[in-house]
């Protein structure tokens, strides 16, 4: 990708999209060249800052590789933004978020001082202490929780604006950056700032202390936040505008696209869902030591949010856009930090509440710190995180199961990403007496005339019409073994080029498939002939149905087309089976007159109607006259001999 410059020529912006013919090759190259971001930062600090090494001019630049996302996931207009520019913008966004957190801290500090003065005022008056004191302090605690919720909403809006200012190159890093900002800012606003305001441990368990603030803050993030998500202000504005446009009627000036947007629900926000979930977990893991009822509250909060989000997703939200699976991997890595937060909170609160040194308080912190300091690769092996990631790899089977609309799922490629000749051999005839035969000669001609045959052999290209073929059920084991043996025989001399050998291999395989299907035509015609014979024998007893009439008409057409496997009558003649072809001679005028006389003498119950099928009706009438008299027998044998 290139970025435009008015003064100079176009310059390379530092990003390139490489397309491979094989999916496995792209995966191997990515695994080989992928470098962790943490290792890159440590290497840069060690060489540039500590060792003060300058980069040599003859040394090539290092580059970072990763799997490209879907085209709809990429922000093409943000690709010219360099990493250094994006880093500077991220620092500006974190600085502005910090300023808003400082303002929130000041507001919480003012509320804390006001509650302390109010508590000292009511301590002097013993008469109204039990009633007025508890109610007023509860009101101020709830008001303090509402103020924290207001700042959480403000932090969400500011984080969204600043993340758009950073101009990420795709929707996936945008979502990760926005979720990280919101989780960190809201956790500091909900859990850390109340701890800083109530720094004196003597007043932690008072009615205006730390425990009271955390209790109401937890209720707020568990139950108040989802209510605001349900009653979205933007959706309410859409409803009001929709009603106003309905009242206008024909006088409405909105376009069809604008009207469609009015009736569309809001898109589900992944960053908000991750933020609300991890915020509850972080607050619960931080203050469970002081408030053991928090896990129960958080459990009911999770259930409440799950039901509400599911209802909104099914009834109101639009379909979310596709994002990369790195979002899930990044979310699972946060759980390691949650363990560190839990261990640090146990150590901090137990050491503050106890005068003596307590080894039990240090034990969770040491375990959590050791887990965080472990190498990531070793931790993944111990906790089998790699197995979870392997199950989500973009393999051939998982791609078909997850993305049914993917290009590869509708093409005859194998697990190696190339054209599979065995898959080509599985396409065959599935007529079931409905004349849906696939002519393999035409298939061979189409493939051989395909201009990209050379690319077809080595890539996952798809000839026109290949996706329209319906595969057969799995072949028996003996047929698959014979197919493997035929495929192994199809080899050319070493003197020929690779393209010629592949071309001949494809041609030989298709010819063998064509010959196999030709052999099966005779068996199918015999089965069809037996069915027609049974229908003719039972035609006197039961009326003909539509399916039988269609079947008889199909049999008549099949007899016309495939004269090599059929006879003029419905008798199983051994001589007729041995003969390779039948040639019907022209009837003389006397034979036609004899057939008309026999038609008038025979009953019509044993014959069936067909368009222009005089020869078949003659055979049926002759068979009936053979049952009535011996004279009809002679005429029938005479006619059959002439037909043969």
XYZ file of C-alpha atoms in Angstrom:
644
model
C 0.000 0.000 0.000
C 1.224 3.475 -0.847
C 0.483 6.878 0.601
C 0.219 10.031 -1.465
C 2.513 13.001 -0.959
C 2.085 16.296 -2.769
C 5.737 17.330 -2.710
C 7.329 13.962 -3.378
C 6.340 10.829 -5.206
C 4.197 8.121 -3.664
C 5.966 6.308 -0.848
C 5.478 2.880 0.586
C 3.457 3.145 3.801
C 4.931 0.027 5.382
C 2.103 -2.472 4.829
C 1.684 -5.096 2.138
C -0.895 -7.837 1.551
C 0.618 -11.037 0.152
C -1.701 -13.616 -1.448
C -0.633 -17.268 -1.590
C -2.051 -20.005 -3.770
C -2.046 -22.427 -0.858
C -3.519 -21.750 2.558
C -1.063 -24.034 4.344
C 1.890 -22.143 2.886
C 0.546 -18.866 4.283
C 0.092 -20.450 7.719
C 3.628 -21.876 7.770
C 5.191 -18.595 6.685
C 3.242 -16.702 9.325
C 4.321 -19.143 12.052
C 7.936 -18.920 10.908
C 8.205 -15.137 10.668
C 5.800 -14.073 13.401
C 7.526 -12.196 16.250
C 5.850 -11.351 19.521
C 5.353 -7.638 20.199
C 6.867 -7.947 23.677
C 10.047 -9.479 22.260
C 10.294 -6.709 19.701
C 10.026 -4.016 22.396
C 12.600 -5.714 24.636
C 14.974 -6.157 21.704
C 14.588 -2.519 20.711
C 15.234 -1.262 24.265
C 18.257 -3.535 24.668
C 19.932 -2.597 21.389
C 18.936 1.036 20.941
C 18.799 2.397 24.477
C 21.050 0.208 26.612
C 23.748 -0.799 24.110
C 23.290 2.344 21.957
C 23.804 0.436 18.740
C 23.038 2.194 15.510
C 21.399 0.365 12.679
C 23.703 -0.613 9.857
C 22.721 0.572 6.423
C 23.383 -2.773 4.779
C 21.199 -4.641 7.272
C 17.617 -5.200 6.073
C 14.643 -3.963 8.006
C 12.690 -6.351 10.197
C 9.009 -6.765 9.507
C 6.014 -8.108 11.372
C 3.727 -10.716 9.825
C 0.192 -11.632 10.745
C -2.810 -13.180 9.071
C -4.844 -10.660 7.170
C -8.451 -10.254 8.181
C -11.536 -10.160 6.053
C -11.749 -7.259 3.571
C -14.691 -5.848 5.528
C -12.552 -5.895 8.701
C -9.858 -3.617 7.259
C -9.953 0.186 7.419
C -8.313 0.872 4.074
C -8.190 4.629 4.604
C -6.088 4.175 7.792
C -3.354 2.019 6.251
C -0.995 4.957 5.498
C -0.804 5.759 9.234
C 2.574 4.595 10.561
C 3.164 2.816 13.857
C 5.008 5.800 15.348
C 2.129 8.149 14.536
C -0.382 5.757 16.017
C 1.760 5.421 19.168
C 1.817 9.204 19.621
C -1.935 9.376 19.234
C -2.347 6.583 21.778
C -0.285 8.557 24.295
C -2.498 11.592 23.742
C -5.635 9.502 24.258
C -4.298 7.975 27.491
C -3.393 11.449 28.743
C -6.919 12.734 28.160
C -8.406 9.643 29.800
C -6.141 10.266 32.798
C -7.392 13.842 33.072
C -10.990 12.634 33.219
C -10.046 10.085 35.894
C -8.402 12.828 37.952
C -11.611 14.840 37.742
C -13.587 11.771 38.854
C -11.195 11.304 41.774
C -11.763 14.893 42.879
C -15.539 14.442 42.800
C -15.311 11.218 44.823
C -13.002 12.905 47.320
C -15.483 15.743 47.817
C -18.294 13.236 48.384
C -16.151 11.313 50.844
C -15.316 14.417 52.899
C -18.957 15.460 52.922
C -20.059 12.014 54.177
C -17.414 12.069 56.918
C -18.564 15.468 58.144
C -22.182 14.307 58.053
C -21.334 11.234 60.129
C -19.505 13.310 62.746
C -22.485 15.669 62.918
C -24.957 12.859 63.660
C -22.666 11.199 66.186
C -23.254 14.109 68.610
C -27.038 13.673 68.436
C -27.949 10.281 69.887
C -31.731 10.574 69.449
C -31.875 10.756 65.646
C -28.845 8.549 65.026
C -30.699 5.327 64.181
C -33.290 6.762 61.797
C -32.101 9.938 60.100
C -28.442 9.041 60.084
C -28.854 5.698 58.299
C -31.345 6.982 55.706
C -29.394 10.084 54.784
C -26.101 8.218 54.553
C -27.733 5.547 52.385
C -29.005 8.292 50.094
C -25.520 9.784 49.760
C -23.987 6.361 49.134
C -26.463 5.726 46.326
C -25.793 9.213 44.962
C -22.064 8.502 45.037
C -22.629 5.251 43.078
C -24.701 7.172 40.511
C -21.894 9.693 40.105
C -19.435 6.852 39.480
C -21.829 5.366 36.907
C -22.037 8.759 35.198
C -18.256 8.948 34.972
C -18.145 5.391 33.631
C -20.500 6.380 30.812
C -18.394 9.486 30.151
C -15.243 7.364 30.043
C -16.883 5.048 27.493
C -17.777 7.917 25.191
C -14.358 9.550 25.496
C -12.570 6.244 24.900
C -14.564 5.682 21.710
C -13.701 9.150 20.370
C -10.003 8.787 21.209
C -9.777 5.290 19.719
C -11.192 6.583 16.448
C -8.581 9.350 16.626
C -5.819 6.719 16.769
C -6.923 5.400 13.337
C -6.275 1.673 13.586
C -5.789 -0.324 10.399
C -8.620 -2.807 11.043
C -11.696 -3.290 13.167
C -10.079 -5.989 15.339
C -7.277 -3.815 16.864
C -9.801 -0.995 17.145
C -12.052 -3.212 19.268
C -9.128 -4.440 21.384
C -7.813 -0.925 22.001
C -11.243 0.424 22.893
C -11.991 -2.491 25.226
C -8.592 -2.138 26.960
C -9.122 1.592 27.552
C -12.624 1.122 28.915
C -11.681 -1.802 31.181
C -8.686 0.020 32.665
C -10.442 3.374 33.097
C -13.655 1.959 34.532
C -11.775 -0.360 36.891
C -9.766 2.573 38.241
C -12.917 4.674 38.578
C -14.968 1.905 40.243
C -12.431 0.104 42.466
C -9.189 2.081 42.862
C -10.492 5.630 43.388
C -12.808 4.617 46.307
C -9.809 2.874 47.893
C -7.726 6.054 47.559
C -10.518 8.223 48.981
C -11.060 5.848 51.951
C -7.370 5.299 52.616
C -7.776 5.031 56.401
C -8.433 1.381 57.275
C -10.124 2.336 60.546
C -13.189 3.587 58.642
C -13.398 0.847 56.046
C -16.290 -0.944 57.742
C -18.240 2.158 58.779
C -21.522 3.182 57.177
C -19.726 5.709 54.955
C -16.549 3.696 54.465
C -14.985 1.627 51.706
C -17.220 -1.433 52.072
C -20.390 0.628 51.616
C -19.029 2.316 48.479
C -17.894 -0.969 46.902
C -21.229 -2.637 47.649
C -23.262 0.046 45.856
C -20.726 0.306 43.023
C -20.991 -3.448 42.425
C -24.778 -3.260 42.314
C -24.469 -0.409 39.845
C -22.175 -2.206 37.372
C -24.154 -5.472 37.653
C -27.696 -4.174 37.241
C -27.745 -0.478 36.268
C -25.408 -0.786 33.272
C -27.501 -3.460 31.487
C -30.647 -1.354 31.979
C -28.962 1.534 30.180
C -27.987 -0.891 27.418
C -31.615 -2.021 27.108
C -32.962 1.543 26.985
C -30.432 2.870 24.525
C -30.916 6.640 23.981
C -30.011 6.400 20.287
C -32.651 3.711 19.765
C -35.251 5.819 21.577
C -34.424 8.743 19.290
C -34.913 6.457 16.293
C -38.332 5.414 17.592
C -39.409 9.042 18.037
C -38.173 9.994 14.572
C -39.901 6.948 13.110
C -43.250 7.968 14.601
C -42.818 11.510 13.316
C -42.133 10.283 9.774
C -45.151 7.958 9.899
C -47.386 10.912 10.774
C -46.053 12.849 7.784
C -47.102 10.095 5.389
C -46.540 11.045 1.746
C -44.958 14.347 2.782
C -41.889 12.568 4.186
C -38.665 13.531 2.385
C -36.488 10.659 3.621
C -34.919 8.231 1.180
C -35.387 4.484 1.325
C -31.948 4.001 2.857
C -32.674 6.475 5.641
C -35.995 4.780 6.337
C -34.271 1.396 6.534
C -31.788 2.801 9.042
C -34.647 4.051 11.204
C -36.057 0.534 11.483
C -32.709 -1.164 12.073
C -31.617 -1.965 15.592
C -28.280 -1.052 17.068
C -25.262 -3.196 16.285
C -24.068 -5.348 19.159
C -20.934 -3.843 20.665
C -18.282 -6.441 21.489
C -16.136 -3.946 23.383
C -19.021 -3.078 25.717
C -19.755 -6.748 26.367
C -16.123 -7.530 27.172
C -15.850 -4.425 29.348
C -18.917 -5.184 31.461
C -17.887 -8.824 31.966
C -14.262 -8.168 32.932
C -15.177 -5.188 35.093
C -17.437 -7.375 37.241
C -14.731 -10.056 37.504
C -12.009 -7.547 38.446
C -14.080 -5.790 41.119
C -15.180 -9.131 42.560
C -11.620 -10.533 42.673
C -10.316 -7.328 44.281
C -12.763 -6.963 47.175
C -13.859 -10.543 47.879
C -11.513 -10.556 50.896
C -13.374 -7.677 52.564
C -16.871 -8.434 51.238
C -17.484 -12.199 50.818
C -21.000 -11.638 49.437
C -19.597 -10.121 46.230
C -19.281 -13.461 44.318
C -22.999 -14.133 44.863
C -23.950 -10.646 43.661
C -21.683 -10.983 40.632
C -23.159 -14.395 39.783
C -26.698 -12.999 39.649
C -25.370 -9.996 37.749
C -23.865 -12.282 35.097
C -27.129 -14.214 34.762
C -29.098 -10.986 34.439
C -26.748 -9.613 31.779
C -26.775 -12.888 29.847
C -30.583 -12.951 29.630
C -30.770 -9.288 28.668
C -28.036 -9.469 26.016
C -29.558 -12.621 24.519
C -32.962 -10.952 24.289
C -31.465 -7.888 22.616
C -29.413 -9.991 20.213
C -32.404 -12.039 19.092
C -35.006 -9.276 18.938
C -33.331 -5.891 18.440
C -29.652 -5.997 17.472
C -28.459 -6.196 13.915
C -26.024 -8.872 12.791
C -22.524 -8.068 14.098
C -19.657 -7.737 11.693
C -16.976 -10.400 11.373
C -13.836 -9.903 13.444
C -10.646 -11.853 13.926
C -10.275 -14.621 16.488
C -7.432 -12.666 18.147
C -10.074 -10.894 20.230
C -10.874 -14.139 22.037
C -7.185 -14.931 22.554
C -6.531 -11.478 24.004
C -9.523 -11.846 26.309
C -8.224 -15.169 27.645
C -4.845 -13.584 28.407
C -6.526 -11.095 30.758
C -7.365 -13.924 33.170
C -3.682 -14.193 34.063
C -3.755 -10.551 35.176
C -6.942 -11.218 37.134
C -5.066 -13.818 39.182
C -2.369 -11.253 39.896
C -5.001 -8.705 40.969
C -6.605 -11.243 43.297
C -3.281 -12.186 44.878
C -2.273 -8.542 45.271
C -5.591 -7.625 46.915
C -5.287 -10.474 49.426
C -1.761 -9.385 50.323
C -2.693 -5.686 50.619
C -5.834 -6.011 52.725
C -4.467 -8.657 55.077
C -1.265 -6.731 55.731
C -3.198 -3.498 56.359
C -5.669 -5.109 58.752
C -3.116 -7.148 60.743
C -0.310 -5.591 62.758
C 2.053 -8.566 62.602
C 3.649 -9.946 59.455
C 1.446 -12.658 58.021
C 2.983 -15.247 55.692
C -0.461 -16.339 54.468
C -0.983 -12.867 53.006
C 2.205 -13.181 50.945
C 1.471 -16.667 49.624
C -1.270 -15.757 47.050
C 0.780 -12.828 45.802
C 3.865 -14.997 45.293
C 1.885 -17.661 43.448
C 0.153 -15.141 41.192
C 3.402 -13.268 40.551
C 5.207 -16.486 39.681
C 2.453 -17.386 37.245
C 2.690 -13.997 35.542
C 6.493 -14.130 35.329
C 6.469 -17.580 33.734
C 7.307 -17.697 30.028
C 4.166 -17.527 27.982
C 5.078 -20.584 25.926
C 5.602 -22.690 29.057
C 2.365 -21.455 30.615
C 0.495 -22.347 27.429
C 1.883 -25.882 27.578
C 1.015 -26.303 31.275
C -2.541 -25.015 30.981
C -3.020 -26.515 27.462
C -3.913 -23.194 25.882
C -2.350 -24.370 22.624
C -4.982 -27.094 22.330
C -7.716 -24.483 22.553
C -6.037 -22.444 19.848
C -5.509 -25.477 17.629
C -9.229 -26.160 17.703
C -9.833 -22.673 16.289
C -7.296 -22.856 13.471
C -8.488 -22.206 9.944
C -8.301 -25.780 8.715
C -10.191 -27.182 5.753
C -12.895 -28.836 7.879
C -13.322 -25.937 10.316
C -13.612 -23.462 7.451
C -16.454 -25.442 5.908
C -18.240 -25.842 9.261
C -17.910 -22.191 10.307
C -18.096 -20.294 7.024
C -20.498 -22.058 4.711
C -20.316 -19.126 2.318
C -16.539 -19.343 1.974
C -15.004 -19.816 -1.470
C -13.177 -22.990 -0.482
C -16.311 -24.740 0.749
C -17.788 -24.699 -2.770
C -14.680 -25.869 -4.628
C -13.278 -29.380 -5.092
C -10.047 -28.865 -3.153
C -8.432 -31.236 -0.726
C -6.846 -30.781 2.685
C -3.553 -29.726 1.100
C -5.234 -26.804 -0.615
C -4.895 -28.233 -4.147
C -7.257 -29.908 -6.585
C -8.078 -33.391 -5.341
C -8.461 -35.966 -8.140
C -10.269 -38.282 -5.718
C -12.799 -35.552 -5.157
C -13.237 -35.248 -8.919
C -13.866 -38.982 -9.106
C -16.685 -38.701 -6.564
C -18.812 -36.643 -8.966
C -20.972 -39.121 -10.879
C -24.516 -39.915 -11.967
C -27.470 -39.618 -9.580
C -30.527 -40.060 -11.739
C -32.812 -42.474 -9.783
C -34.869 -42.902 -12.992
C -35.308 -39.145 -13.353
C -32.883 -38.625 -16.246
C -30.354 -36.442 -14.415
C -27.367 -38.110 -16.063
C -24.122 -36.171 -16.201
C -22.332 -36.755 -19.476
C -18.727 -37.382 -18.552
C -17.602 -36.781 -22.100
C -18.806 -33.184 -21.854
C -17.190 -32.853 -18.428
C -13.879 -34.027 -19.825
C -14.195 -31.627 -22.745
C -14.999 -28.689 -20.445
C -12.037 -29.364 -18.179
C -9.597 -29.940 -21.014
C -10.750 -26.761 -22.781
C -10.513 -24.758 -19.563
C -7.880 -22.040 -20.192
C -6.470 -22.182 -16.668
C -5.776 -25.927 -16.634
C -2.149 -25.478 -15.641
C -3.155 -23.277 -12.724
C -5.990 -25.667 -11.920
C -3.562 -28.531 -11.251
C -1.381 -26.615 -8.785
C -3.835 -24.199 -7.152
C -7.339 -24.107 -5.743
C -8.854 -22.589 -8.881
C -12.281 -23.787 -9.904
C -13.479 -24.455 -13.476
C -16.846 -23.104 -14.447
C -19.723 -25.371 -13.544
C -17.806 -27.642 -11.159
C -19.787 -26.447 -8.144
C -23.064 -27.463 -9.823
C -22.304 -31.190 -9.686
C -23.875 -33.197 -6.885
C -21.616 -35.830 -5.278
C -22.550 -39.474 -4.912
C -22.779 -41.296 -1.587
C -19.432 -42.746 -0.385
C -18.100 -45.500 -2.646
C -17.600 -49.035 -1.316
C -14.138 -49.999 -0.149
C -13.334 -52.181 -3.171
C -14.274 -49.409 -5.606
C -12.102 -46.914 -3.732
C -9.157 -49.337 -3.836
C -9.635 -49.846 -7.568
C -9.759 -46.082 -8.047
C -6.493 -45.682 -6.122
C -4.861 -48.357 -8.254
C -6.054 -46.643 -11.431
C -4.743 -43.328 -10.208
C -1.363 -44.837 -9.342
C -1.063 -46.337 -12.830
C -1.638 -42.942 -14.472
C 1.990 -41.847 -14.570
C 3.991 -40.533 -17.478
C 7.627 -40.810 -18.479
C 10.291 -38.779 -16.726
C 11.283 -37.076 -19.998
C 7.971 -35.190 -20.184
C 7.481 -31.869 -18.492
C 5.533 -31.549 -15.267
C 2.619 -29.726 -16.923
C 2.284 -32.409 -19.611
C 2.328 -35.181 -17.036
C -0.343 -33.461 -14.979
C -2.412 -32.892 -18.105
C -2.209 -36.566 -19.117
C -2.917 -37.697 -15.565
C -6.099 -35.638 -15.467
C -7.186 -36.918 -18.858
C -6.568 -40.580 -17.974
C -8.463 -40.284 -14.714
C -11.478 -38.711 -16.369
C -11.424 -41.367 -19.101
C -11.387 -44.131 -16.495
C -14.319 -42.494 -14.713
C -16.183 -42.274 -18.016
C -15.582 -45.972 -18.774
C -16.738 -47.017 -15.300
C -19.980 -45.114 -15.697
C -20.517 -46.638 -19.152
C -20.317 -50.100 -17.619
C -22.937 -49.152 -15.070
C -25.393 -47.947 -17.729
C -26.302 -51.511 -18.651
C -27.120 -52.441 -15.060
C -29.314 -49.379 -14.684
C -31.171 -50.119 -17.914
C -31.825 -53.732 -16.828
C -33.245 -52.530 -13.521
C -35.454 -50.055 -15.331
C -36.646 -52.736 -17.751
C -37.627 -55.052 -14.872
C -39.641 -52.289 -13.257
C -41.449 -51.556 -16.511
C -42.215 -55.253 -17.013
C -43.825 -55.485 -13.570
C -45.918 -52.411 -14.274
C -47.173 -53.837 -17.580
C -48.087 -57.163 -15.943
C -50.051 -55.421 -13.190
C -51.747 -52.900 -15.479
C -54.847 -55.089 -15.934
C -55.535 -55.316 -12.185
C -54.827 -51.787 -10.917
C -55.206 -48.373 -12.566
C -52.097 -46.523 -13.615
C -50.842 -43.687 -11.440
C -49.021 -40.579 -12.547
C -45.656 -41.879 -11.332
C -46.070 -45.097 -13.319
C -47.074 -43.186 -16.439
C -44.018 -40.975 -16.060
C -41.873 -44.030 -15.461
C -43.232 -45.722 -18.567
C -42.645 -42.620 -20.667
C -39.088 -42.385 -19.348
C -38.543 -46.039 -20.205
C -39.760 -45.473 -23.754
C -37.410 -42.522 -24.221
C -34.571 -44.484 -22.648
C -35.198 -47.330 -25.111
C -34.985 -44.943 -28.011
C -31.720 -43.396 -26.814
C -29.944 -46.577 -25.685
C -30.721 -49.156 -28.351
C -27.546 -51.084 -27.501
C -28.985 -52.371 -24.229
C -32.722 -52.732 -25.030
C -34.953 -54.983 -27.111
C -38.124 -54.339 -29.102
C -40.296 -56.370 -26.654
C -40.482 -56.714 -22.849
C -39.146 -60.297 -22.750
C -35.831 -61.280 -21.171
C -34.218 -62.822 -24.268
C -30.715 -64.222 -23.846
C -29.987 -63.657 -27.510
C -30.977 -60.021 -27.251
C -28.570 -59.492 -24.324
C -25.648 -60.952 -26.233
C -26.153 -58.825 -29.349
C -24.172 -55.524 -29.153
C -26.546 -53.406 -31.232
C -30.063 -53.510 -32.747
C -31.052 -52.092 -36.057
C -34.721 -51.856 -36.783
C -35.682 -52.449 -40.372
C -38.364 -50.456 -42.090
C -41.790 -51.987 -42.131
C -43.500 -52.707 -45.338
C -47.034 -51.666 -46.120
C -48.349 -55.181 -45.537
C -46.810 -55.337 -42.054
C -48.431 -52.060 -41.112
C -51.821 -53.381 -42.277
C -51.365 -56.568 -40.255
C -50.511 -54.578 -37.137
C -53.661 -52.466 -37.595
C -55.816 -55.600 -37.881
C -54.293 -56.994 -34.676
C -54.942 -53.711 -32.866
C -58.618 -53.911 -33.745
C -58.891 -57.541 -32.600
C -56.983 -57.159 -29.279
C -58.348 -55.557 -26.096
C -56.876 -52.149 -25.069
C -56.410 -53.067 -21.406
C -52.939 -54.539 -21.832
C -51.366 -51.580 -23.640
C -50.243 -48.169 -22.446
C -50.250 -44.889 -24.301
C -47.167 -43.056 -25.519
C -46.492 -40.326 -28.047
C -45.555 -41.831 -31.395
C -44.710 -45.241 -29.913
C -46.289 -47.556 -32.522
C -43.625 -50.215 -32.201
C -44.118 -50.652 -28.447
C -47.917 -50.846 -28.803
C -47.467 -53.530 -31.484
C -45.374 -55.628 -29.125
C -48.001 -55.367 -26.359
C -50.898 -56.247 -28.660
C -49.018 -59.218 -30.049
C -48.327 -60.497 -26.514
C -52.060 -60.358 -25.677
C -53.127 -62.055 -28.890
C -50.671 -64.861 -28.085
C -52.713 -65.672 -24.977
C -55.999 -65.802 -26.952
C -55.093 -67.786 -30.083
C -52.215 -69.591 -31.751
C -52.543 -67.563 -34.957
C -51.471 -64.461 -33.078
C -48.439 -66.438 -31.890
C -47.197 -66.948 -35.421
C -47.666 -63.313 -36.355
C -45.816 -62.208 -33.246
C -42.838 -64.483 -33.859
C -42.765 -63.358 -37.496
C -42.716 -59.730 -36.463
C -40.058 -60.279 -33.783
C -37.788 -62.047 -36.235
C -38.068 -59.132 -38.626
C -37.429 -56.660 -35.828
C -34.296 -58.598 -34.805
